[in-house]
mmCIF file with all atom_site columns, C-alpha atoms in Angstrom:
data_model
loop_
_atom_site.group_PDB
_atom_site.id
_atom_site.type_symbol
_atom_site.label_atom_id
_atom_site.label_alt_id
_atom_site.label_comp_id
_atom_site.label_asym_id
_atom_site.label_entity_id
_atom_site.label_seq_id
_atom_site.pdbx_PDB_ins_code
_atom_site.Cartn_x
_atom_site.Cartn_y
_atom_site.Cartn_z
_atom_site.occupancy
_atom_site.B_iso_or_equiv
_atom_site.pdbx_formal_charge
_atom_site.auth_seq_id
_atom_site.auth_comp_id
_atom_site.auth_asym_id
_atom_site.auth_atom_id
_atom_site.pdbx_PDB_model_num
ATOM 1   C CA . MET A 1 1   ? -3.796  -4.636  -16.345 1.00 0.00 ? 1   MET A CA 1
ATOM 2   C CA . ASN A 1 2   ? -1.874  -3.781  -13.031 1.00 0.00 ? 2   ASN A CA 1
ATOM 3   C CA . GLY A 1 3   ? 1.400   -4.571  -11.853 1.00 0.00 ? 3   GLY A CA 1
ATOM 4   C CA . LEU A 1 4   ? 4.610   -3.795  -9.598  1.00 0.00 ? 4   LEU A CA 1
ATOM 5   C CA . THR A 1 5   ? 7.921   -2.583  -10.878 1.00 0.00 ? 5   THR A CA 1
ATOM 6   C CA . THR A 1 6   ? 11.377  -1.434  -9.616  1.00 0.00 ? 6   THR A CA 1
ATOM 7   C CA . ASP A 1 7   ? 12.096  0.005   -13.126 1.00 0.00 ? 7   ASP A CA 1
ATOM 8   C CA . LYS A 1 8   ? 11.302  3.715   -14.096 1.00 0.00 ? 8   LYS A CA 1
ATOM 9   C CA . ILE A 1 9   ? 7.525   3.741   -15.264 1.00 0.00 ? 9   ILE A CA 1
ATOM 10  C CA . ASP A 1 10  ? 6.858   4.419   -18.965 1.00 0.00 ? 10  ASP A CA 1
ATOM 11  C CA . THR A 1 11  ? 3.913   6.456   -18.982 1.00 0.00 ? 11  THR A CA 1
ATOM 12  C CA . GLN A 1 12  ? 3.575   6.698   -22.641 1.00 0.00 ? 12  GLN A CA 1
ATOM 13  C CA . ALA A 1 13  ? 3.552   2.750   -22.658 1.00 0.00 ? 13  ALA A CA 1
ATOM 14  C CA . LEU A 1 14  ? 0.421   2.873   -20.308 1.00 0.00 ? 14  LEU A CA 1
ATOM 15  C CA . VAL A 1 15  ? -1.349  5.266   -22.423 1.00 0.00 ? 15  VAL A CA 1
ATOM 16  C CA . ASP A 1 16  ? -0.589  3.493   -25.438 1.00 0.00 ? 16  ASP A CA 1
ATOM 17  C CA . ARG A 1 17  ? -1.831  0.277   -23.911 1.00 0.00 ? 17  ARG A CA 1
ATOM 18  C CA . VAL A 1 18  ? -5.485  1.490   -22.944 1.00 0.00 ? 18  VAL A CA 1
ATOM 19  C CA . THR A 1 19  ? -5.721  3.620   -26.358 1.00 0.00 ? 19  THR A CA 1
ATOM 20  C CA . THR A 1 20  ? -8.121  1.835   -28.715 1.00 0.00 ? 20  THR A CA 1
ATOM 21  C CA . PRO A 1 21  ? -10.577 2.714   -31.527 1.00 0.00 ? 21  PRO A CA 1
ATOM 22  C CA . ALA A 1 22  ? -13.466 2.226   -28.967 1.00 0.00 ? 22  ALA A CA 1
ATOM 23  C CA . ALA A 1 23  ? -12.063 4.922   -26.627 1.00 0.00 ? 23  ALA A CA 1
ATOM 24  C CA . GLY A 1 24  ? -12.803 8.581   -27.153 1.00 0.00 ? 24  GLY A CA 1
ATOM 25  C CA . ALA A 1 25  ? -10.920 9.641   -23.915 1.00 0.00 ? 25  ALA A CA 1
ATOM 26  C CA . VAL A 1 26  ? -7.869  8.577   -22.099 1.00 0.00 ? 26  VAL A CA 1
ATOM 27  C CA . VAL A 1 27  ? -6.972  10.013  -18.661 1.00 0.00 ? 27  VAL A CA 1
ATOM 28  C CA . LEU A 1 28  ? -3.487  9.440   -17.362 1.00 0.00 ? 28  LEU A CA 1
ATOM 29  C CA . PHE A 1 29  ? -2.811  10.148  -13.492 1.00 0.00 ? 29  PHE A CA 1
ATOM 30  C CA . VAL A 1 30  ? 0.831   10.124  -12.489 1.00 0.00 ? 30  VAL A CA 1
ATOM 31  C CA . GLY A 1 31  ? 2.001   10.421  -8.819  1.00 0.00 ? 31  GLY A CA 1
ATOM 32  C CA . THR A 1 32  ? 5.544   11.850  -8.551  1.00 0.00 ? 32  THR A CA 1
ATOM 33  C CA . THR A 1 33  ? 8.005   12.416  -5.817  1.00 0.00 ? 33  THR A CA 1
ATOM 34  C CA . ARG A 1 34  ? 7.596   15.971  -4.342  1.00 0.00 ? 34  ARG A CA 1
ATOM 35  C CA . GLU A 1 35  ? 10.688  17.791  -3.062  1.00 0.00 ? 35  GLU A CA 1
ATOM 36  C CA . PHE A 1 36  ? 8.781   19.666  -0.330  1.00 0.00 ? 36  PHE A CA 1
ATOM 37  C CA . THR A 1 37  ? 6.204   18.497  2.215   1.00 0.00 ? 37  THR A CA 1
ATOM 38  C CA . ASN A 1 38  ? 5.095   21.219  4.887   1.00 0.00 ? 38  ASN A CA 1
ATOM 39  C CA . GLY A 1 39  ? 8.470   22.963  4.255   1.00 0.00 ? 39  GLY A CA 1
ATOM 40  C CA . ARG A 1 40  ? 10.477  19.863  4.803   1.00 0.00 ? 40  ARG A CA 1
ATOM 41  C CA . GLN A 1 41  ? 12.750  18.800  2.025   1.00 0.00 ? 41  GLN A CA 1
ATOM 42  C CA . THR A 1 42  ? 12.812  15.418  0.601   1.00 0.00 ? 42  THR A CA 1
ATOM 43  C CA . ALA A 1 43  ? 15.861  13.892  -1.236  1.00 0.00 ? 43  ALA A CA 1
ATOM 44  C CA . SER A 1 44  ? 14.238  10.751  -2.500  1.00 0.00 ? 44  SER A CA 1
ATOM 45  C CA . LEU A 1 45  ? 11.580  8.147   -1.473  1.00 0.00 ? 45  LEU A CA 1
ATOM 46  C CA . ASP A 1 46  ? 11.732  4.323   -1.105  1.00 0.00 ? 46  ASP A CA 1
ATOM 47  C CA . TYR A 1 47  ? 8.734   2.189   -1.542  1.00 0.00 ? 47  TYR A CA 1
ATOM 48  C CA . GLU A 1 48  ? 8.124   -1.340  -0.130  1.00 0.00 ? 48  GLU A CA 1
ATOM 49  C CA . CYS A 1 49  ? 5.153   -3.658  -0.255  1.00 0.00 ? 49  CYS A CA 1
ATOM 50  C CA . TYR A 1 50  ? 3.744   -6.839  0.868   1.00 0.00 ? 50  TYR A CA 1
ATOM 51  C CA . GLU A 1 51  ? 3.903   -8.216  -2.837  1.00 0.00 ? 51  GLU A CA 1
ATOM 52  C CA . GLU A 1 52  ? 1.560   -11.006 -2.638  1.00 0.00 ? 52  GLU A CA 1
ATOM 53  C CA . MET A 1 53  ? -1.237  -9.002  -0.894  1.00 0.00 ? 53  MET A CA 1
ATOM 54  C CA . ALA A 1 54  ? -0.516  -5.861  -3.024  1.00 0.00 ? 54  ALA A CA 1
ATOM 55  C CA . LYS A 1 55  ? -1.039  -7.683  -6.188  1.00 0.00 ? 55  LYS A CA 1
ATOM 56  C CA . LYS A 1 56  ? -4.263  -9.212  -5.090  1.00 0.00 ? 56  LYS A CA 1
ATOM 57  C CA . LYS A 1 57  ? -5.480  -5.818  -3.940  1.00 0.00 ? 57  LYS A CA 1
ATOM 58  C CA . LEU A 1 58  ? -4.511  -3.999  -6.966  1.00 0.00 ? 58  LEU A CA 1
ATOM 59  C CA . SER A 1 59  ? -6.345  -6.655  -9.136  1.00 0.00 ? 59  SER A CA 1
ATOM 60  C CA . GLU A 1 60  ? -9.400  -6.342  -6.864  1.00 0.00 ? 60  GLU A CA 1
ATOM 61  C CA . ILE A 1 61  ? -9.597  -2.771  -7.088  1.00 0.00 ? 61  ILE A CA 1
ATOM 62  C CA . GLU A 1 62  ? -8.961  -2.743  -10.860 1.00 0.00 ? 62  GLU A CA 1
ATOM 63  C CA . GLN A 1 63  ? -11.921 -5.250  -11.161 1.00 0.00 ? 63  GLN A CA 1
ATOM 64  C CA . GLN A 1 64  ? -14.096 -3.139  -8.992  1.00 0.00 ? 64  GLN A CA 1
ATOM 65  C CA . ALA A 1 65  ? -13.561 -0.063  -11.248 1.00 0.00 ? 65  ALA A CA 1
ATOM 66  C CA . ARG A 1 66  ? -14.440 -2.064  -14.258 1.00 0.00 ? 66  ARG A CA 1
ATOM 67  C CA . GLU A 1 67  ? -17.812 -3.165  -12.821 1.00 0.00 ? 67  GLU A CA 1
ATOM 68  C CA . ARG A 1 68  ? -18.553 0.249   -11.453 1.00 0.00 ? 68  ARG A CA 1
ATOM 69  C CA . TRP A 1 69  ? -17.979 2.195   -14.506 1.00 0.00 ? 69  TRP A CA 1
ATOM 70  C CA . ASP A 1 70  ? -18.168 1.604   -18.327 1.00 0.00 ? 70  ASP A CA 1
ATOM 71  C CA . ILE A 1 71  ? -14.532 1.860   -19.011 1.00 0.00 ? 71  ILE A CA 1
ATOM 72  C CA . VAL A 1 72  ? -12.737 0.589   -22.387 1.00 0.00 ? 72  VAL A CA 1
ATOM 73  C CA . ASP A 1 73  ? -9.676  -0.247  -20.593 1.00 0.00 ? 73  ASP A CA 1
ATOM 74  C CA . CYS A 1 74  ? -7.214  0.468   -17.616 1.00 0.00 ? 74  CYS A CA 1
ATOM 75  C CA . ALA A 1 75  ? -3.652  -0.064  -16.657 1.00 0.00 ? 75  ALA A CA 1
ATOM 76  C CA . ILE A 1 76  ? -1.927  0.564   -13.272 1.00 0.00 ? 76  ILE A CA 1
ATOM 77  C CA . VAL A 1 77  ? 1.770   0.313   -12.309 1.00 0.00 ? 77  VAL A CA 1
ATOM 78  C CA . HIS A 1 78  ? 3.111   1.092   -8.909  1.00 0.00 ? 78  HIS A CA 1
ATOM 79  C CA . ARG A 1 79  ? 7.079   1.457   -8.559  1.00 0.00 ? 79  ARG A CA 1
ATOM 80  C CA . LEU A 1 80  ? 8.854   -0.071  -5.714  1.00 0.00 ? 80  LEU A CA 1
ATOM 81  C CA . GLY A 1 81  ? 12.376  0.624   -4.337  1.00 0.00 ? 81  GLY A CA 1
ATOM 82  C CA . HIS A 1 82  ? 14.244  3.863   -4.667  1.00 0.00 ? 82  HIS A CA 1
ATOM 83  C CA . VAL A 1 83  ? 12.423  6.710   -6.410  1.00 0.00 ? 83  VAL A CA 1
ATOM 84  C CA . PRO A 1 84  ? 14.257  10.030  -7.187  1.00 0.00 ? 84  PRO A CA 1
ATOM 85  C CA . LEU A 1 85  ? 12.675  13.404  -7.083  1.00 0.00 ? 85  LEU A CA 1
ATOM 86  C CA . ALA A 1 86  ? 10.117  14.114  -9.811  1.00 0.00 ? 86  ALA A CA 1
ATOM 87  C CA . GLU A 1 87  ? 9.933   10.606  -11.107 1.00 0.00 ? 87  GLU A CA 1
ATOM 88  C CA . ALA A 1 88  ? 6.750   8.623   -11.074 1.00 0.00 ? 88  ALA A CA 1
ATOM 89  C CA . SER A 1 89  ? 5.889   6.411   -8.268  1.00 0.00 ? 89  SER A CA 1
ATOM 90  C CA . ILE A 1 90  ? 2.513   5.350   -9.657  1.00 0.00 ? 90  ILE A CA 1
ATOM 91  C CA . ALA A 1 91  ? 0.828   5.705   -13.081 1.00 0.00 ? 91  ALA A CA 1
ATOM 92  C CA . ILE A 1 92  ? -2.935  5.028   -13.909 1.00 0.00 ? 92  ILE A CA 1
ATOM 93  C CA . ALA A 1 93  ? -4.345  5.290   -17.474 1.00 0.00 ? 93  ALA A CA 1
ATOM 94  C CA . VAL A 1 94  ? -7.938  4.819   -18.015 1.00 0.00 ? 94  VAL A CA 1
ATOM 95  C CA . SER A 1 95  ? -9.759  5.040   -21.201 1.00 0.00 ? 95  SER A CA 1
ATOM 96  C CA . SER A 1 96  ? -13.536 5.213   -22.053 1.00 0.00 ? 96  SER A CA 1
ATOM 97  C CA . ALA A 1 97  ? -15.880 6.367   -24.741 1.00 0.00 ? 97  ALA A CA 1
ATOM 98  C CA . HIS A 1 98  ? -16.423 9.795   -23.137 1.00 0.00 ? 98  HIS A CA 1
ATOM 99  C CA . ARG A 1 99  ? -14.224 11.727  -20.731 1.00 0.00 ? 99  ARG A CA 1
ATOM 100 C CA . ALA A 1 100 ? -16.394 11.746  -17.645 1.00 0.00 ? 100 ALA A CA 1
ATOM 101 C CA . VAL A 1 101 ? -16.107 8.169   -16.987 1.00 0.00 ? 101 VAL A CA 1
ATOM 102 C CA . SER A 1 102 ? -12.239 8.258   -17.255 1.00 0.00 ? 102 SER A CA 1
ATOM 103 C CA . PHE A 1 103 ? -11.835 11.270  -15.014 1.00 0.00 ? 103 PHE A CA 1
ATOM 104 C CA . GLU A 1 104 ? -14.207 9.477   -12.358 1.00 0.00 ? 104 GLU A CA 1
ATOM 105 C CA . ALA A 1 105 ? -12.629 6.026   -12.452 1.00 0.00 ? 105 ALA A CA 1
ATOM 106 C CA . GLY A 1 106 ? -9.265  7.424   -12.450 1.00 0.00 ? 106 GLY A CA 1
ATOM 107 C CA . ARG A 1 107 ? -9.792  9.597   -9.429  1.00 0.00 ? 107 ARG A CA 1
ATOM 108 C CA . TRP A 1 108 ? -11.537 6.585   -7.708  1.00 0.00 ? 108 TRP A CA 1
ATOM 109 C CA . LEU A 1 109 ? -8.598  4.414   -8.483  1.00 0.00 ? 109 LEU A CA 1
ATOM 110 C CA . ILE A 1 110 ? -5.872  6.467   -6.989  1.00 0.00 ? 110 ILE A CA 1
ATOM 111 C CA . ASP A 1 111 ? -7.907  7.288   -4.004  1.00 0.00 ? 111 ASP A CA 1
ATOM 112 C CA . THR A 1 112 ? -8.766  3.728   -3.261  1.00 0.00 ? 112 THR A CA 1
ATOM 113 C CA . ILE A 1 113 ? -5.276  2.357   -3.924  1.00 0.00 ? 113 ILE A CA 1
ATOM 114 C CA . LYS A 1 114 ? -3.818  5.033   -1.540  1.00 0.00 ? 114 LYS A CA 1
ATOM 115 C CA . GLU A 1 115 ? -6.219  3.456   1.236   1.00 0.00 ? 115 GLU A CA 1
ATOM 116 C CA . GLU A 1 116 ? -6.223  -0.185  0.608   1.00 0.00 ? 116 GLU A CA 1
ATOM 117 C CA . VAL A 1 117 ? -2.818  -1.533  -1.041  1.00 0.00 ? 117 VAL A CA 1
ATOM 118 C CA . PRO A 1 118 ? -0.213  -2.757  1.324   1.00 0.00 ? 118 PRO A CA 1
ATOM 119 C CA . ILE A 1 119 ? 2.604   -0.466  -0.088  1.00 0.00 ? 119 ILE A CA 1
ATOM 120 C CA . TRP A 1 120 ? 4.609   2.095   2.157   1.00 0.00 ? 120 TRP A CA 1
ATOM 121 C CA . LYS A 1 121 ? 6.805   5.047   1.434   1.00 0.00 ? 121 LYS A CA 1
ATOM 122 C CA . LYS A 1 122 ? 9.935   6.054   3.308   1.00 0.00 ? 122 LYS A CA 1
ATOM 123 C CA . GLU A 1 123 ? 10.934  9.578   3.152   1.00 0.00 ? 123 GLU A CA 1
ATOM 124 C CA . ASN A 1 124 ? 14.698  10.111  2.802   1.00 0.00 ? 124 ASN A CA 1
ATOM 125 C CA . TRP A 1 125 ? 14.923  13.787  3.995   1.00 0.00 ? 125 TRP A CA 1
ATOM 126 C CA . ALA A 1 126 ? 17.380  16.127  2.497   1.00 0.00 ? 126 ALA A CA 1
ATOM 127 C CA . ASP A 1 127 ? 18.895  16.426  6.157   1.00 0.00 ? 127 ASP A CA 1
ATOM 128 C CA . GLY A 1 128 ? 20.009  12.741  6.173   1.00 0.00 ? 128 GLY A CA 1
ATOM 129 C CA . THR A 1 129 ? 17.146  11.258  8.431   1.00 0.00 ? 129 THR A CA 1
ATOM 130 C CA . THR A 1 130 ? 14.655  8.847   7.091   1.00 0.00 ? 130 THR A CA 1
ATOM 131 C CA . GLU A 1 131 ? 11.105  8.081   8.177   1.00 0.00 ? 131 GLU A CA 1
ATOM 132 C CA . TRP A 1 132 ? 8.329   5.723   7.120   1.00 0.00 ? 132 TRP A CA 1
ATOM 133 C CA . VAL A 1 133 ? 5.124   7.469   6.279   1.00 0.00 ? 133 VAL A CA 1
ATOM 134 C CA . HIS A 1 134 ? 2.162   6.106   7.976   1.00 0.00 ? 134 HIS A CA 1
ATOM 135 C CA . PRO A 1 135 ? -1.069  8.330   7.680   1.00 0.00 ? 135 PRO A CA 1
ATOM 136 C CA . SER A 1 136 ? -2.794  8.474   10.827  1.00 0.00 ? 136 SER A CA 1
ATOM 137 C CA . GLY A 1 137 ? -6.440  8.310   9.744   1.00 0.00 ? 137 GLY A CA 1
ATOM 138 C CA . GLU A 1 138 ? -7.521  11.705  8.232   1.00 0.00 ? 138 GLU A CA 1
ATOM 139 C CA . LYS A 1 139 ? -7.891  11.467  4.665   1.00 0.00 ? 139 LYS A CA 1
ATOM 140 C CA . ARG A 1 140 ? -5.319  13.458  2.639   1.00 0.00 ? 140 ARG A CA 1
ATOM 141 C CA . ALA A 1 141 ? -6.418  15.481  -0.433  1.00 0.00 ? 141 ALA A CA 1
ATOM 142 C CA . MET B 2 1   ? 2.085   -23.928 17.675  1.00 0.00 ? 1   MET B CA 1
ATOM 143 C CA . ILE B 2 2   ? 4.243   -21.276 16.468  1.00 0.00 ? 2   ILE B CA 1
ATOM 144 C CA . LEU B 2 3   ? 2.621   -18.496 14.490  1.00 0.00 ? 3   LEU B CA 1
ATOM 145 C CA . GLN B 2 4   ? 4.748   -16.086 12.148  1.00 0.00 ? 4   GLN B CA 1
ATOM 146 C CA . VAL B 2 5   ? 3.675   -12.505 11.746  1.00 0.00 ? 5   VAL B CA 1
ATOM 147 C CA . LYS B 2 6   ? 5.087   -10.749 8.795   1.00 0.00 ? 6   LYS B CA 1
ATOM 148 C CA . LEU B 2 7   ? 5.977   -7.145  9.427   1.00 0.00 ? 7   LEU B CA 1
ATOM 149 C CA . PHE B 2 8   ? 6.567   -4.157  7.199   1.00 0.00 ? 8   PHE B CA 1
ATOM 150 C CA . ALA B 2 9   ? 7.800   -0.497  7.103   1.00 0.00 ? 9   ALA B CA 1
ATOM 151 C CA . VAL B 2 10  ? 7.491   0.904   10.684  1.00 0.00 ? 10  VAL B CA 1
ATOM 152 C CA . ALA B 2 11  ? 6.750   -2.437  12.262  1.00 0.00 ? 11  ALA B CA 1
ATOM 153 C CA . LYS B 2 12  ? 9.745   -4.012  10.674  1.00 0.00 ? 12  LYS B CA 1
ATOM 154 C CA . GLN B 2 13  ? 11.676  -1.079  12.262  1.00 0.00 ? 13  GLN B CA 1
ATOM 155 C CA . ILE B 2 14  ? 10.440  -1.412  15.682  1.00 0.00 ? 14  ILE B CA 1
ATOM 156 C CA . VAL B 2 15  ? 11.192  -5.192  15.888  1.00 0.00 ? 15  VAL B CA 1
ATOM 157 C CA . ASP B 2 16  ? 14.234  -5.031  13.771  1.00 0.00 ? 16  ASP B CA 1
ATOM 158 C CA . SER B 2 17  ? 13.099  -8.013  11.901  1.00 0.00 ? 17  SER B CA 1
ATOM 159 C CA . ASP B 2 18  ? 10.728  -8.922  9.188   1.00 0.00 ? 18  ASP B CA 1
ATOM 160 C CA . THR B 2 19  ? 8.842   -11.501 11.228  1.00 0.00 ? 19  THR B CA 1
ATOM 161 C CA . PHE B 2 20  ? 7.629   -11.913 14.678  1.00 0.00 ? 20  PHE B CA 1
ATOM 162 C CA . GLU B 2 21  ? 7.030   -15.147 16.262  1.00 0.00 ? 21  GLU B CA 1
ATOM 163 C CA . ILE B 2 22  ? 4.392   -16.178 18.737  1.00 0.00 ? 22  ILE B CA 1
ATOM 164 C CA . GLU B 2 23  ? 4.007   -19.301 20.463  1.00 0.00 ? 23  GLU B CA 1
ATOM 165 C CA . SER B 2 24  ? 0.523   -20.668 21.623  1.00 0.00 ? 24  SER B CA 1
ATOM 166 C CA . ASN B 2 25  ? -1.090  -23.721 22.899  1.00 0.00 ? 25  ASN B CA 1
ATOM 167 C CA . GLU B 2 26  ? -4.588  -22.736 22.253  1.00 0.00 ? 26  GLU B CA 1
ATOM 168 C CA . PRO B 2 27  ? -6.527  -20.885 19.523  1.00 0.00 ? 27  PRO B CA 1
ATOM 169 C CA . ILE B 2 28  ? -5.356  -17.283 19.252  1.00 0.00 ? 28  ILE B CA 1
ATOM 170 C CA . THR B 2 29  ? -7.047  -14.210 17.794  1.00 0.00 ? 29  THR B CA 1
ATOM 171 C CA . ILE B 2 30  ? -5.551  -11.235 15.996  1.00 0.00 ? 30  ILE B CA 1
ATOM 172 C CA . GLY B 2 31  ? -6.565  -9.128  19.041  1.00 0.00 ? 31  GLY B CA 1
ATOM 173 C CA . ASP B 2 32  ? -4.394  -11.496 21.165  1.00 0.00 ? 32  ASP B CA 1
ATOM 174 C CA . ILE B 2 33  ? -1.483  -10.984 18.766  1.00 0.00 ? 33  ILE B CA 1
ATOM 175 C CA . ARG B 2 34  ? -1.836  -7.167  18.845  1.00 0.00 ? 34  ARG B CA 1
ATOM 176 C CA . ASP B 2 35  ? -1.556  -7.466  22.604  1.00 0.00 ? 35  ASP B CA 1
ATOM 177 C CA . ARG B 2 36  ? 1.156   -9.596  22.809  1.00 0.00 ? 36  ARG B CA 1
ATOM 178 C CA . LEU B 2 37  ? 3.220   -7.390  20.184  1.00 0.00 ? 37  LEU B CA 1
ATOM 179 C CA . LEU B 2 38  ? 2.411   -4.310  22.482  1.00 0.00 ? 38  LEU B CA 1
ATOM 180 C CA . ALA B 2 39  ? 3.530   -6.048  25.582  1.00 0.00 ? 39  ALA B CA 1
ATOM 181 C CA . ILE B 2 40  ? 6.741   -7.088  24.060  1.00 0.00 ? 40  ILE B CA 1
ATOM 182 C CA . HIS B 2 41  ? 7.407   -3.844  21.971  1.00 0.00 ? 41  HIS B CA 1
ATOM 183 C CA . PRO B 2 42  ? 6.028   -1.035  23.835  1.00 0.00 ? 42  PRO B CA 1
ATOM 184 C CA . ARG B 2 43  ? 7.085   1.389   20.931  1.00 0.00 ? 43  ARG B CA 1
ATOM 185 C CA . PHE B 2 44  ? 4.141   -0.122  18.990  1.00 0.00 ? 44  PHE B CA 1
ATOM 186 C CA . SER B 2 45  ? 1.757   2.039   21.226  1.00 0.00 ? 45  SER B CA 1
ATOM 187 C CA . GLU B 2 46  ? 1.627   4.859   18.968  1.00 0.00 ? 46  GLU B CA 1
ATOM 188 C CA . VAL B 2 47  ? 1.032   3.241   15.632  1.00 0.00 ? 47  VAL B CA 1
ATOM 189 C CA . MET B 2 48  ? -0.952  0.085   16.750  1.00 0.00 ? 48  MET B CA 1
ATOM 190 C CA . PRO B 2 49  ? -4.274  1.547   16.876  1.00 0.00 ? 49  PRO B CA 1
ATOM 191 C CA . ASN B 2 50  ? -4.126  2.583   13.379  1.00 0.00 ? 50  ASN B CA 1
ATOM 192 C CA . CYS B 2 51  ? -2.645  -0.818  12.258  1.00 0.00 ? 51  CYS B CA 1
ATOM 193 C CA . ARG B 2 52  ? -4.756  -3.400  10.303  1.00 0.00 ? 52  ARG B CA 1
ATOM 194 C CA . PHE B 2 53  ? -3.968  -7.100  10.082  1.00 0.00 ? 53  PHE B CA 1
ATOM 195 C CA . ALA B 2 54  ? -4.045  -9.382  7.154   1.00 0.00 ? 54  ALA B CA 1
ATOM 196 C CA . VAL B 2 55  ? -4.571  -13.252 7.287   1.00 0.00 ? 55  VAL B CA 1
ATOM 197 C CA . ASN B 2 56  ? -3.752  -15.127 3.975   1.00 0.00 ? 56  ASN B CA 1
ATOM 198 C CA . ALA B 2 57  ? -3.574  -11.525 2.289   1.00 0.00 ? 57  ALA B CA 1
ATOM 199 C CA . ALA B 2 58  ? -7.031  -10.413 3.024   1.00 0.00 ? 58  ALA B CA 1
ATOM 200 C CA . TYR B 2 59  ? -7.826  -7.608  5.733   1.00 0.00 ? 59  TYR B CA 1
ATOM 201 C CA . VAL B 2 60  ? -9.431  -9.173  8.855   1.00 0.00 ? 60  VAL B CA 1
ATOM 202 C CA . ASN B 2 61  ? -10.798 -7.810  12.132  1.00 0.00 ? 61  ASN B CA 1
ATOM 203 C CA . ASP B 2 62  ? -9.366  -8.492  15.635  1.00 0.00 ? 62  ASP B CA 1
ATOM 204 C CA . ASP B 2 63  ? -12.062 -11.477 16.385  1.00 0.00 ? 63  ASP B CA 1
ATOM 205 C CA . THR B 2 64  ? -10.517 -13.745 13.560  1.00 0.00 ? 64  THR B CA 1
ATOM 206 C CA . VAL B 2 65  ? -8.918  -16.627 14.928  1.00 0.00 ? 65  VAL B CA 1
ATOM 207 C CA . VAL B 2 66  ? -5.651  -18.037 13.308  1.00 0.00 ? 66  VAL B CA 1
ATOM 208 C CA . SER B 2 67  ? -3.424  -20.959 13.380  1.00 0.00 ? 67  SER B CA 1
ATOM 209 C CA . SER B 2 68  ? 0.015   -21.798 12.225  1.00 0.00 ? 68  SER B CA 1
ATOM 210 C CA . ALA B 2 69  ? -1.258  -22.594 8.688   1.00 0.00 ? 69  ALA B CA 1
ATOM 211 C CA . ASP B 2 70  ? -2.144  -19.036 8.147   1.00 0.00 ? 70  ASP B CA 1
ATOM 212 C CA . GLU B 2 71  ? -0.133  -16.219 6.685   1.00 0.00 ? 71  GLU B CA 1
ATOM 213 C CA . ILE B 2 72  ? -0.396  -13.521 9.141   1.00 0.00 ? 72  ILE B CA 1
ATOM 214 C CA . ALA B 2 73  ? 0.786   -9.879  8.652   1.00 0.00 ? 73  ALA B CA 1
ATOM 215 C CA . ILE B 2 74  ? 0.515   -6.568  10.500  1.00 0.00 ? 74  ILE B CA 1
ATOM 216 C CA . ILE B 2 75  ? -0.347  -3.722  7.985   1.00 0.00 ? 75  ILE B CA 1
ATOM 217 C CA . PRO B 2 76  ? 0.639   -0.230  9.490   1.00 0.00 ? 76  PRO B CA 1
ATOM 218 C CA . PRO B 2 77  ? -1.158  2.562   7.670   1.00 0.00 ? 77  PRO B CA 1
ATOM 219 C CA . VAL B 2 78  ? -0.358  2.246   3.882   1.00 0.00 ? 78  VAL B CA 1
ATOM 220 C CA . SER B 2 79  ? 1.225   5.280   2.113   1.00 0.00 ? 79  SER B CA 1
ATOM 221 C CA . GLY B 2 80  ? 1.477   3.979   -1.541  1.00 0.00 ? 80  GLY B CA 1
ATOM 222 C CA . GLY B 2 81  ? 0.582   6.267   -4.493  1.00 0.00 ? 81  GLY B CA 1
#
């Protein structure tokens, strides 16, 4: 399951969705709005997307993860629009029989989403300026 | 024919519109569209080398030939997550 929302992400609902008797492990990744980036203060973020393609890419990436790992279930939600400090912009829940698969698949999912899905974030800096974030090639940790 | 290119994030900001129209009487490639955008909007020069293009919601390379029936989009480096 994957989707886009302008509402606050209910991370517990995502965990509940992938938690089944077949799973012995559930890993939840939550990406949140950080206040300081290289010493610069963020007031909030705004996300926009190319909706049709973002939905398609999310589904493709989820399907690839399901083919590559023996996961029980997985759920991905990305938030759009205005995201205040410390709130979640993305949440990924993965369940599997044993923990290694959930950790590996979850790590791969967030890394791949950050490279492939047409979603963009705008920094609303605390000084009142705004700036679209466009990574220039080097992979971010 | 007139082709419409969807614009997002910094590309939308540079052109000050969410679409860019290109007129062409012959088949045109994504590389041609890249060159036209750069010629009309020189402020693209910094980000353009890192931009990808999508046709009908799939990433394509610069050799791809497009027509007015295709949905074309410029994809600046993504920053979701």
